[in-house]
Coordinates of C-alpha atoms and ligand atoms in Angstrom, one line a residue:
X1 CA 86.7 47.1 118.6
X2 CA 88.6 44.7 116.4
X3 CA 92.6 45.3 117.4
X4 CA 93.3 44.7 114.3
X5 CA 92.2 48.4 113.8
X6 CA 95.1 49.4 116.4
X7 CA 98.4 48.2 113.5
X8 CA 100.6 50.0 114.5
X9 CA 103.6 50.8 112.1
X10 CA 107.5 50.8 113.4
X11 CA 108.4 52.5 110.9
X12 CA 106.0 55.8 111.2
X13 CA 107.6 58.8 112.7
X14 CA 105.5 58.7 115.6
X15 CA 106.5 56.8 118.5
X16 CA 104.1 53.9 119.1
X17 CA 102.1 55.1 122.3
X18 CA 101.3 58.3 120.3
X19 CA 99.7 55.9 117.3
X20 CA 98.0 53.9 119.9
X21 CA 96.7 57.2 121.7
X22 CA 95.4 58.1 117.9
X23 CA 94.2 55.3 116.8
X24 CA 91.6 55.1 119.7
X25 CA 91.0 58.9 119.2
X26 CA 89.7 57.8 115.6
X27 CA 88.1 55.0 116.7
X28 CA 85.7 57.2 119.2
X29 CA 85.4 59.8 116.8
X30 CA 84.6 57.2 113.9
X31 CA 81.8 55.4 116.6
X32 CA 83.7 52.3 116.0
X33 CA 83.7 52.8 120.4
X34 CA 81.1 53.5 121.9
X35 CA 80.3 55.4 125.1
X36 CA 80.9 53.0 128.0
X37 CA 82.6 50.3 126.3
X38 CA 85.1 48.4 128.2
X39 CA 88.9 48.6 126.3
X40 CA 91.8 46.2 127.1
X41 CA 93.9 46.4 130.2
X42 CA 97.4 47.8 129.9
X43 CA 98.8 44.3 130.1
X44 CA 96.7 42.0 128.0
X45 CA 96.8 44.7 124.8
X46 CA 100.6 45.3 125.6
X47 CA 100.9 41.3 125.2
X48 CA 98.8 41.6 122.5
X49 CA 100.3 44.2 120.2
X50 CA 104.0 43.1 121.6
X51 CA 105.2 46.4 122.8
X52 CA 105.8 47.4 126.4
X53 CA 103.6 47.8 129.4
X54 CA 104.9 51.6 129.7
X55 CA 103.7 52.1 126.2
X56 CA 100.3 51.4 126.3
X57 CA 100.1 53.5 130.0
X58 CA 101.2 56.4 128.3
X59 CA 98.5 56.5 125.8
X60 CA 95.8 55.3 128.1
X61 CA 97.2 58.3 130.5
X62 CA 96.4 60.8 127.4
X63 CA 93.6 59.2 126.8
X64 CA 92.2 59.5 130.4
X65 CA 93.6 63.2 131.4
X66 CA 91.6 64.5 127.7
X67 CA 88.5 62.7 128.9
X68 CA 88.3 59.9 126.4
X69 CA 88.8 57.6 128.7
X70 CA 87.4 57.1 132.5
X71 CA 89.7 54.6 134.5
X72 CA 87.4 52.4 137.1
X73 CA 90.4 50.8 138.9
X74 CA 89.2 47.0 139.4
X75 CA 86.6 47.7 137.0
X76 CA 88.6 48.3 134.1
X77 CA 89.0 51.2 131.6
X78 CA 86.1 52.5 129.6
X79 CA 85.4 55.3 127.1
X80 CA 83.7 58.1 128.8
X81 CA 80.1 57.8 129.4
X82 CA 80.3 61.2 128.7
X83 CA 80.8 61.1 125.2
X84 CA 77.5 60.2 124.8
X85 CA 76.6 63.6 123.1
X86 CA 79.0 63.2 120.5
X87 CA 77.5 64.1 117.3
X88 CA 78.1 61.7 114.5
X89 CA 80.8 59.9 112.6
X90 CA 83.9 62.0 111.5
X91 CA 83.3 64.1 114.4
X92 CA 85.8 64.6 117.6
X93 CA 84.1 65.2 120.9
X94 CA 84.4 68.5 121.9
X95 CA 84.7 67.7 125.6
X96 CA 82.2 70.9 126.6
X97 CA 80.9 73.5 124.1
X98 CA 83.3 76.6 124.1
X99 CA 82.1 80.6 125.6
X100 CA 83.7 83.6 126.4
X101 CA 87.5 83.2 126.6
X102 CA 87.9 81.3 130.1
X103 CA 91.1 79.4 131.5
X104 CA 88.8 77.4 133.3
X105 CA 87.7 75.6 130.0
X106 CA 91.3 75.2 128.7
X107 CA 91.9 73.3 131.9
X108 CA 88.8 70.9 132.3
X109 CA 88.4 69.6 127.8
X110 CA 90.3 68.3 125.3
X111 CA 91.6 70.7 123.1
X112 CA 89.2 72.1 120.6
X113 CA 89.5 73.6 117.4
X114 CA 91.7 77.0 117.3
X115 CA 91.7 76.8 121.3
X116 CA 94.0 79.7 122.0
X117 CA 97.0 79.3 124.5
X118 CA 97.4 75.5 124.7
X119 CA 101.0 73.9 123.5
X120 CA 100.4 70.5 121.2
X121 CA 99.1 68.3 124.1
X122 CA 99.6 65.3 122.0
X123 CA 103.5 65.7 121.0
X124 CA 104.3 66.1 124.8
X125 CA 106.7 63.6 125.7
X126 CA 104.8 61.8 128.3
X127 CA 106.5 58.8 129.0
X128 CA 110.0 60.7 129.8
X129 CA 107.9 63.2 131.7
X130 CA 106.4 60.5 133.8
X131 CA 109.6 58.7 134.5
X132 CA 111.6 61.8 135.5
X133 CA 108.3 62.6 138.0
X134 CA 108.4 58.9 139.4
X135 CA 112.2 58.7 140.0
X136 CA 111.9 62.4 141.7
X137 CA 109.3 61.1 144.0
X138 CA 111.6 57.9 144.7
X139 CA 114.5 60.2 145.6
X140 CA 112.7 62.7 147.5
X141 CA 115.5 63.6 150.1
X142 CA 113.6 63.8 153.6
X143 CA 114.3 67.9 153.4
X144 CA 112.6 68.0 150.6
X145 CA 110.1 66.7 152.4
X146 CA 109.5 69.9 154.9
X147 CA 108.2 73.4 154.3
X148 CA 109.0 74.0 150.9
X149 CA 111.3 77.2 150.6
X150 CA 108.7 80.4 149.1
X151 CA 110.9 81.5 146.4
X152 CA 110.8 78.0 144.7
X153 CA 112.3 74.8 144.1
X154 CA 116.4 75.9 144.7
X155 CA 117.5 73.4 141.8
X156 CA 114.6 74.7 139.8
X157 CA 115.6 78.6 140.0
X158 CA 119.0 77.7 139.2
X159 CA 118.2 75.5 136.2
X160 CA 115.8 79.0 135.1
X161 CA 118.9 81.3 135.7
X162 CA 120.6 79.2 133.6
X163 CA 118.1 79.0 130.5
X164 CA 117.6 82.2 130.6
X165 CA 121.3 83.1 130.6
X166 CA 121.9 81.1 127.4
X167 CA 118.3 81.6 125.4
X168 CA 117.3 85.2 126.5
X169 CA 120.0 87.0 126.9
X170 CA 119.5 87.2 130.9
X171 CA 122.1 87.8 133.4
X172 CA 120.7 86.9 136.8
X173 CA 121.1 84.4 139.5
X174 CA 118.4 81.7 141.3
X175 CA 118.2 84.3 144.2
X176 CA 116.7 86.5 141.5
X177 CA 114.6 83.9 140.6
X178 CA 110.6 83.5 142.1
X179 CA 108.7 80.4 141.2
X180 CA 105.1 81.1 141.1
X181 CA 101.6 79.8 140.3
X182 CA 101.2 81.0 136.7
X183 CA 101.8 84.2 135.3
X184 CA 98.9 85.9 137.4
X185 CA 100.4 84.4 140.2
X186 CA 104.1 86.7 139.3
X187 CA 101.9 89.6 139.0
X188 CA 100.2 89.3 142.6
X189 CA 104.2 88.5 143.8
X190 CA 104.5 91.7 142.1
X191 CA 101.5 94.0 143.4
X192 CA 101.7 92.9 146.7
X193 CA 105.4 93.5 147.0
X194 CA 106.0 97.0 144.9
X195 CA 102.9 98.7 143.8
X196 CA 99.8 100.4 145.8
X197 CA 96.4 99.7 145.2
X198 CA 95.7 102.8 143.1
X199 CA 98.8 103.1 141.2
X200 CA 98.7 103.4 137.5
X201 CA 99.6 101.6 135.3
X202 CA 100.0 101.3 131.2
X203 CA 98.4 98.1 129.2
X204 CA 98.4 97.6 125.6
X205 CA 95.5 97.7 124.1
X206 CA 94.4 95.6 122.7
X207 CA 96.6 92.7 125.7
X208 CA 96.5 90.2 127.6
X209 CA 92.7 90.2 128.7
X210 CA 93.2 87.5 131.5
X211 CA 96.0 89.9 133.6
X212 CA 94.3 92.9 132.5
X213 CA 90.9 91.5 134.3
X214 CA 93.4 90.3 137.1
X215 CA 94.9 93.7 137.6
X216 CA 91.5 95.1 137.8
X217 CA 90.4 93.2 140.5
X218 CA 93.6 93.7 142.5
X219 CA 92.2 97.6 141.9
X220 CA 95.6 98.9 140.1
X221 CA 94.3 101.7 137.7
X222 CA 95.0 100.8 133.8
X223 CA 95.4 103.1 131.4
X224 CA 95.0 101.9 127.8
X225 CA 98.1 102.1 125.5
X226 CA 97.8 101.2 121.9
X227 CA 100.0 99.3 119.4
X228 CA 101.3 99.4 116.4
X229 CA 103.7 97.8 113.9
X230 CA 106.3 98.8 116.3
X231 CA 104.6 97.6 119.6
X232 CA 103.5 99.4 122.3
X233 CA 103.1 103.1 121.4
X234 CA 105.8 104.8 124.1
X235 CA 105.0 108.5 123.1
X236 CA 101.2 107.8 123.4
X237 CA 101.5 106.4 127.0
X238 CA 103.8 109.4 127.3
X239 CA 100.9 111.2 126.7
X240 CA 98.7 109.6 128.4
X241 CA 99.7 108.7 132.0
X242 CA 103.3 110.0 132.0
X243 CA 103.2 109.8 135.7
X244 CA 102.5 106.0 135.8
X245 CA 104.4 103.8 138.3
X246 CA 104.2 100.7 136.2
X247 CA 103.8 99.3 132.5
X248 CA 102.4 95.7 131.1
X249 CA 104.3 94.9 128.0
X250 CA 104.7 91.7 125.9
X251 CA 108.2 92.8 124.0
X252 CA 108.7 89.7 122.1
X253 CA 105.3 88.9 120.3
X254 CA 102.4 91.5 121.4
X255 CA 99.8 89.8 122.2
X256 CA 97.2 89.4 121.2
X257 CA 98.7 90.5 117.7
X258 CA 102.4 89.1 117.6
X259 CA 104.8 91.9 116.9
X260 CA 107.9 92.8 118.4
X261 CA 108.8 95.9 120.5
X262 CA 111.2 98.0 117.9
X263 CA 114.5 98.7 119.8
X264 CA 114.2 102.5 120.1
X265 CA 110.3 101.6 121.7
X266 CA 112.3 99.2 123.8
X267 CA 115.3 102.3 124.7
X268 CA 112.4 104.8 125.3
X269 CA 110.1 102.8 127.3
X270 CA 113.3 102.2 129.6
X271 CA 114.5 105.5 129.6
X272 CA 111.0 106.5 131.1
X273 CA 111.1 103.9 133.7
X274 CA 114.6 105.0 134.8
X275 CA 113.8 108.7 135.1
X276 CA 110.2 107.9 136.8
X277 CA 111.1 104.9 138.7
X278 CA 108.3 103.3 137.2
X279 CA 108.4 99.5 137.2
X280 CA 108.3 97.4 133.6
X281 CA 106.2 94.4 134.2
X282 CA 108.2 92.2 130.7
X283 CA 105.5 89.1 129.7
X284 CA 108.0 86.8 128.2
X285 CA 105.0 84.4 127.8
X286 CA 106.0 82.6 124.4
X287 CA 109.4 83.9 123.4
X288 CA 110.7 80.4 122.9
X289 CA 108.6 80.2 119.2
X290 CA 110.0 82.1 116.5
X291 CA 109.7 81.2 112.6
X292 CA 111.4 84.1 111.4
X293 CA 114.9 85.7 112.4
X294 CA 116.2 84.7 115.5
X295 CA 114.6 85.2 118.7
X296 CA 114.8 88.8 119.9
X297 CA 116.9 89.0 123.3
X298 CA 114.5 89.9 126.5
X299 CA 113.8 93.8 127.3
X300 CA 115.6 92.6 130.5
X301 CA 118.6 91.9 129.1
X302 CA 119.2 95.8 128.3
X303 CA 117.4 97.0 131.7
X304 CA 120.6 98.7 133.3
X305 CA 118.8 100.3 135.9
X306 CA 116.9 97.8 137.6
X307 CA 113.5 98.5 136.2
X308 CA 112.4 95.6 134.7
X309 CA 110.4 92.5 136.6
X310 CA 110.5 89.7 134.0
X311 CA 108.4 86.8 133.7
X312 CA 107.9 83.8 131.9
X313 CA 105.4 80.6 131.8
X314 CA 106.2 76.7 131.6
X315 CA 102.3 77.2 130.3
X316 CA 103.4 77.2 126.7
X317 CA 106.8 75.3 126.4
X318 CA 105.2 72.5 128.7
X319 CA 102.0 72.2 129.3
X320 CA 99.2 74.6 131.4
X321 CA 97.9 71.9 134.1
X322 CA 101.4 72.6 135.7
X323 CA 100.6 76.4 136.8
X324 CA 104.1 77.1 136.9
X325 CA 105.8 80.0 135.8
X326 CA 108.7 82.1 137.3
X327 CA 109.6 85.7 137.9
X328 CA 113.2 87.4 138.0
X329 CA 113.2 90.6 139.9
X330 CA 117.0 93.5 139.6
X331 CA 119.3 92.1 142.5
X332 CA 118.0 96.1 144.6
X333 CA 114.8 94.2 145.0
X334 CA 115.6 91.0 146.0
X335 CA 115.3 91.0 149.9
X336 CA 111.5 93.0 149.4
X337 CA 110.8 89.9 147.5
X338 CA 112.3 87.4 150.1
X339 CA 110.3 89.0 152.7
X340 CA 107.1 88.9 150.7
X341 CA 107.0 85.3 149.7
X342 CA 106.9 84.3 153.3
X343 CA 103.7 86.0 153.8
X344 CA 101.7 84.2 150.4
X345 CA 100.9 80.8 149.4
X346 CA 104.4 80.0 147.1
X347 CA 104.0 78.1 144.0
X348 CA 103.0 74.9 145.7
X349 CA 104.4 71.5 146.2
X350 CA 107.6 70.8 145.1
X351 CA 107.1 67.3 142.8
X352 CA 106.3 69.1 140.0
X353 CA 108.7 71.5 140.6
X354 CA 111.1 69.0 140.2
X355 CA 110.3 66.7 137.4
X356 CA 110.5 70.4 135.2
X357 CA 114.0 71.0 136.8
X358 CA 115.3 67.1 135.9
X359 CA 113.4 67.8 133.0
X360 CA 115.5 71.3 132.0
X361 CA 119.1 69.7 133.2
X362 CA 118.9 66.5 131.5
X363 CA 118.4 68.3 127.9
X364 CA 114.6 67.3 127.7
X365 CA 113.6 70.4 127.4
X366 CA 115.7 72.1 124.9
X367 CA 114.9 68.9 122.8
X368 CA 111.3 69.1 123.6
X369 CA 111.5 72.9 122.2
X370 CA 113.2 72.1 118.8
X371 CA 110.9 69.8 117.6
X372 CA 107.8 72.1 119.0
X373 CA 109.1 74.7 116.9
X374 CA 109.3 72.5 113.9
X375 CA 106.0 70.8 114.4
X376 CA 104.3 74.4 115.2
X377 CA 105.7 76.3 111.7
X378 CA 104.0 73.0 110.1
X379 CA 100.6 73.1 111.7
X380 CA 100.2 76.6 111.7
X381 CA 101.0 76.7 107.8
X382 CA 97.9 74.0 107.8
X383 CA 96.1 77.2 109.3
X384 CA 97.0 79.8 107.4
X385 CA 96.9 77.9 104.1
X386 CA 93.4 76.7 104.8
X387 CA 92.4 80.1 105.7
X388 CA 94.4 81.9 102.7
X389 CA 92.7 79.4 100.2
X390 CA 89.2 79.3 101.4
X391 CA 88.7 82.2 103.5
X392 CA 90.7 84.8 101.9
X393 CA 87.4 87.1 101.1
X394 CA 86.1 87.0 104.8
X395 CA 89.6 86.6 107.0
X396 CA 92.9 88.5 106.4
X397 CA 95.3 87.2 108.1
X398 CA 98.0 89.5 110.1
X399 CA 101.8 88.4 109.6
X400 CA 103.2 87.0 112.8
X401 CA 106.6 85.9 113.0
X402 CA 106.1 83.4 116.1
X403 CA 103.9 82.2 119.5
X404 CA 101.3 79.7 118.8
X405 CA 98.3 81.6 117.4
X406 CA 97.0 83.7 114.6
X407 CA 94.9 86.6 114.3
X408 CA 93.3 87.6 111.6
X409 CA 91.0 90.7 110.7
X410 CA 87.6 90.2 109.2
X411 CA 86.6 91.9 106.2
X412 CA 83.3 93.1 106.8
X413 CA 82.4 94.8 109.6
X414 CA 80.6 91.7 111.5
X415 CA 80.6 92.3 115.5
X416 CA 83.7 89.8 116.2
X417 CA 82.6 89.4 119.7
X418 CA 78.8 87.7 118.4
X419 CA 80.5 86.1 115.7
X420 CA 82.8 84.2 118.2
X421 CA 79.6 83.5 120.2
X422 CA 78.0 81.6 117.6
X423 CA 81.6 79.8 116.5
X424 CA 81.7 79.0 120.2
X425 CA 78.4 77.8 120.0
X426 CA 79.5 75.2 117.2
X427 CA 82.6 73.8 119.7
X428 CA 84.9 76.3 117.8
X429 CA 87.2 77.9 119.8
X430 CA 87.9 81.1 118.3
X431 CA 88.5 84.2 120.8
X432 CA 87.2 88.0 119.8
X433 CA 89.8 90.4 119.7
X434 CA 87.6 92.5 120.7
X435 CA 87.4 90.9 124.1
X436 CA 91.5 91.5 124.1
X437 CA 90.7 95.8 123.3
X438 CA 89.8 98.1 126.3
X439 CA 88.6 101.1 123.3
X440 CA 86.5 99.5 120.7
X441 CA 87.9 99.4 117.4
X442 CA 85.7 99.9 114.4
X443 CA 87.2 96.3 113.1
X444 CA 86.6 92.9 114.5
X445 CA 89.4 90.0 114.2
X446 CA 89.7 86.6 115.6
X447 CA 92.3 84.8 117.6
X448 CA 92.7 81.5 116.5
X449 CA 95.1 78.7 118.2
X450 CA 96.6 76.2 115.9
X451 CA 99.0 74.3 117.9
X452 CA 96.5 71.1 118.0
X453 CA 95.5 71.3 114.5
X454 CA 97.7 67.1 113.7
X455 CA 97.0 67.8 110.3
X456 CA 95.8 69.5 107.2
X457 CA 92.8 68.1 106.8
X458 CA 92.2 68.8 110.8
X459 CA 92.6 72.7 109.8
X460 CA 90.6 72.3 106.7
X461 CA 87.9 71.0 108.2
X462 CA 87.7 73.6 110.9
X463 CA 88.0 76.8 108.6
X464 CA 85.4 75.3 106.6
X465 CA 83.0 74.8 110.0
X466 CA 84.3 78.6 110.7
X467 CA 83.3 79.9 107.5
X468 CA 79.6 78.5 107.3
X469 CA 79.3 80.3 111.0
X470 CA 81.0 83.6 109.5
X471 CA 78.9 83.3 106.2
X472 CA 75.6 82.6 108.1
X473 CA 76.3 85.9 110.7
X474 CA 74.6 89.2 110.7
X475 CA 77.1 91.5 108.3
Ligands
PLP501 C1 100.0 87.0 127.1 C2 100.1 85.8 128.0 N1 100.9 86.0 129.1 C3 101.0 85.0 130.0 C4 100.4 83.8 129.8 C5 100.6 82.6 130.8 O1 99.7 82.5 131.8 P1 99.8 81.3 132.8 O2 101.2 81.2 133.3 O3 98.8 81.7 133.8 O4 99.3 80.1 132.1 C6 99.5 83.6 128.7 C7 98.8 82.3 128.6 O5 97.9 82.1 127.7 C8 99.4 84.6 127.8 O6 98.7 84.5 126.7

């Protein structure tokens, strides 16, 4: 490829590693690279362009961890082999065609279109990232060096105390704080060290499918409680399974469908768990986006009796390759939890543990958050325009005030779950909400991430794909 195709303009918005990074993307998608060609080293194009060495590393780096690129040390860089698939001009490689809804794919491809649950992988700011994790392994002090401590990273639980003191509304201290492998690694933290294999427990329905199958296989006992426009439905899990010892609950946005626990749900669903000691599992997975208002304080924040076991995700806010996310358990229940994380695997090694903690104390994060919110209000309006103007007779949209993905109901009565098949079938990433509902509903929807949608055309271009699969379906 001709590098006059990589200009790259000082004066565009984006920082120059992120048009490099794009430019190449284009170039593969427009075939002007080809499968197994051989791209510059860092140093000759750096020379050649005139920007740093560091710039050019940080888009080769994107381009290698999304599979674009394959890295043959002496060798030299080339595009992937693997790309050989790709299907024309105009067309970005899906890195492996999309199934049922599977973490497993969101860590192994490139993002695809709507992929549900992954931040903006491109507006990440890699090169700060990757200096912070290089000086942390410089000045790894020789303790840090030894058996980790279980809880987590010390200067890591303090810097989530902290945050969650000033953006939640959460009064607690690092002792409270338990680092852990993702959220389903909080919830074993949680099962192993408070609940009994067949306790019951309530879970919105539709939720989270991925702890709901979780929970299953740990061989808790689920009983399904619906939401509405108000969140979960207190009087129905009432009803249901008064006596349960413990309740799922995503107060800030439901998910799958985004609303927010009403404040008398929020008294009610406390009030239970106070008089039936029941536990309050709080998933505070993606509190940080809001569009609308501001963001609702944490359930925790009004839990009084020491009910409530909040956790929260770096899944979202960073990225999901980390699997970090942290729990904060009342100060009563503390020493169960000390005694328990000595017994399981912890959260890992520390260097990642703490790059995120420089990365929280020296202000990158709260940056990093602003301008996600910005740049996520703007691509998902590309989403919701696109599919207001040219799907508004097949897809209604459902108003969510914030998180990183919209659902939307169809109109007919097409089986969302084989519709989603044949989307996924296409490299389309759209999730069935009926895979996220334990009782079947009468109505499909769709789930449909837009936080990797870089422009409108992007979102256009993939409603348009969606709506020849939806058109073409079984009504
Ligand atoms: C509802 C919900 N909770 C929690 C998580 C975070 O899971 P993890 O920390 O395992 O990435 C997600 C991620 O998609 C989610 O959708």
């Amino acid at each position: 490829m001709d590098l006059q195709h990589l200009a790259l303009h000082r004066t565009d918005g984006a920082p120059i590693y992120l048009q490099l990074y794009r430019r190449y993307r284009e170039a593969i998608s427009e075939g002007k690279l080809r499968p197994g060609d051989r791209v510059p080293s860092v140093r000759s194009l750096a020379s050649e362009l005139n920007v740093a060495r560091g710039t050019v590393e940080a888009a080769y780096q994107m381009l290698v961890s999304e599979g674009y690129f394959v890295a043959r040390g002496a060798a030299g860089t080339v595009v992937s082999p693997r790309l050989e698939h790709l299907a024309g001009p105009g067309q970005t490689p899906p890195a492996r065609a999309a199934s049922a809804p599977s973490n497993a794919r969101m860590a192994s491809s490139a993002a695809l279109p709507f992929q549900l649950g992954l931040p903006a992988l491109d507006a990440f700011p890699r090169k700060a990232w990757a200096r912070l994790a290089g000086r942390s392994l410089r000045t790894l002090e020789t303790v840090a060096m030894a058996y980790p401590d279980p809880a987590g990273y010390e200067p890591l639980r303090r810097a989530i105390a902290t945050y969650l003191g000033i953006s939640r509304g959460i009064t607690c201290t690092h002792d409270q704080v338990f680092v852990t492998s993702g959220y389903r690694g909080a919830l074993d933290l949680i099962c192993q060290t408070l609940l009994k294999p067949a306790d019951t427990g309530w879970f919105e329905d539709p939720g989270y499918v991925h702890a709901r199958q979780f929970l299953e296989r740990i061989g808790v006992r689920l009983t399904p409680v619906p939401v509405d426009a108000e969140g979960l439905n207190v009087t129905a899990g009432l009803q249901r399974a008064s006596h349960a010892s413990f309740a799922v609950v995503t107060p800030t946005h439901q998910s799958p469908l985004g609303m927010a626990l009403s404040l008398p749900r929020r008294l009610e669903l406390l009030d239970w768990a106070a008089q039936r000691r029941a536990w309050i599992i709080e998933d505070d997975y993606d509190s940080e986006f809001r569009y609308q208002g501001r963001p609702l304080p944490a359930l925790k924040s009004l839990d009084g009796h020491g009910r409530v076991l909040y956790t929260g995700t770096f899944s979202k806010v960073l990225f999901p390759g980390l699997r970090l996310a942290y729990l904060v358990v009342p100060q009563a229940q503390v020493g169960r939890f000390k005694d328990a994380v000595t017994i399981f695997p912890g959260p890992g090694s520390i260097s990642p543990q703490a790059t995120v903690a420089s990365f929280m104390e020296e202000g990158h994060f709260a940056r990093h958050l602003r301008k996600m919110r910005t740049l996520y209000a703007e691509r998902r309006g590309y989403l919701v325009d696109a599919l207001e103007r040219y799907g508004a007779d097949w897809l209604r949209v459902q108003p969510q005030a914030g998180g990183i993905h919209v659902s939307a109901g169809l109109a007919s009565r097409q089986d969302d779950i084989a519709l989603t098949t044949a989307a996924n079938a296409k490299g389309l990433a759209v999730e069935a909400l009926g895979r996220w509902r334990i009782r079947k509903a009468s109505q499909g929807g769709l789930l449909m991430g837009y936080a990797n949608f870089a422009s409108e055309d992007d979102a256009v271009k993939a409603v348009k794909r969606l709506l020849r699969v939806i058109k073409d379906s079984p009504a």
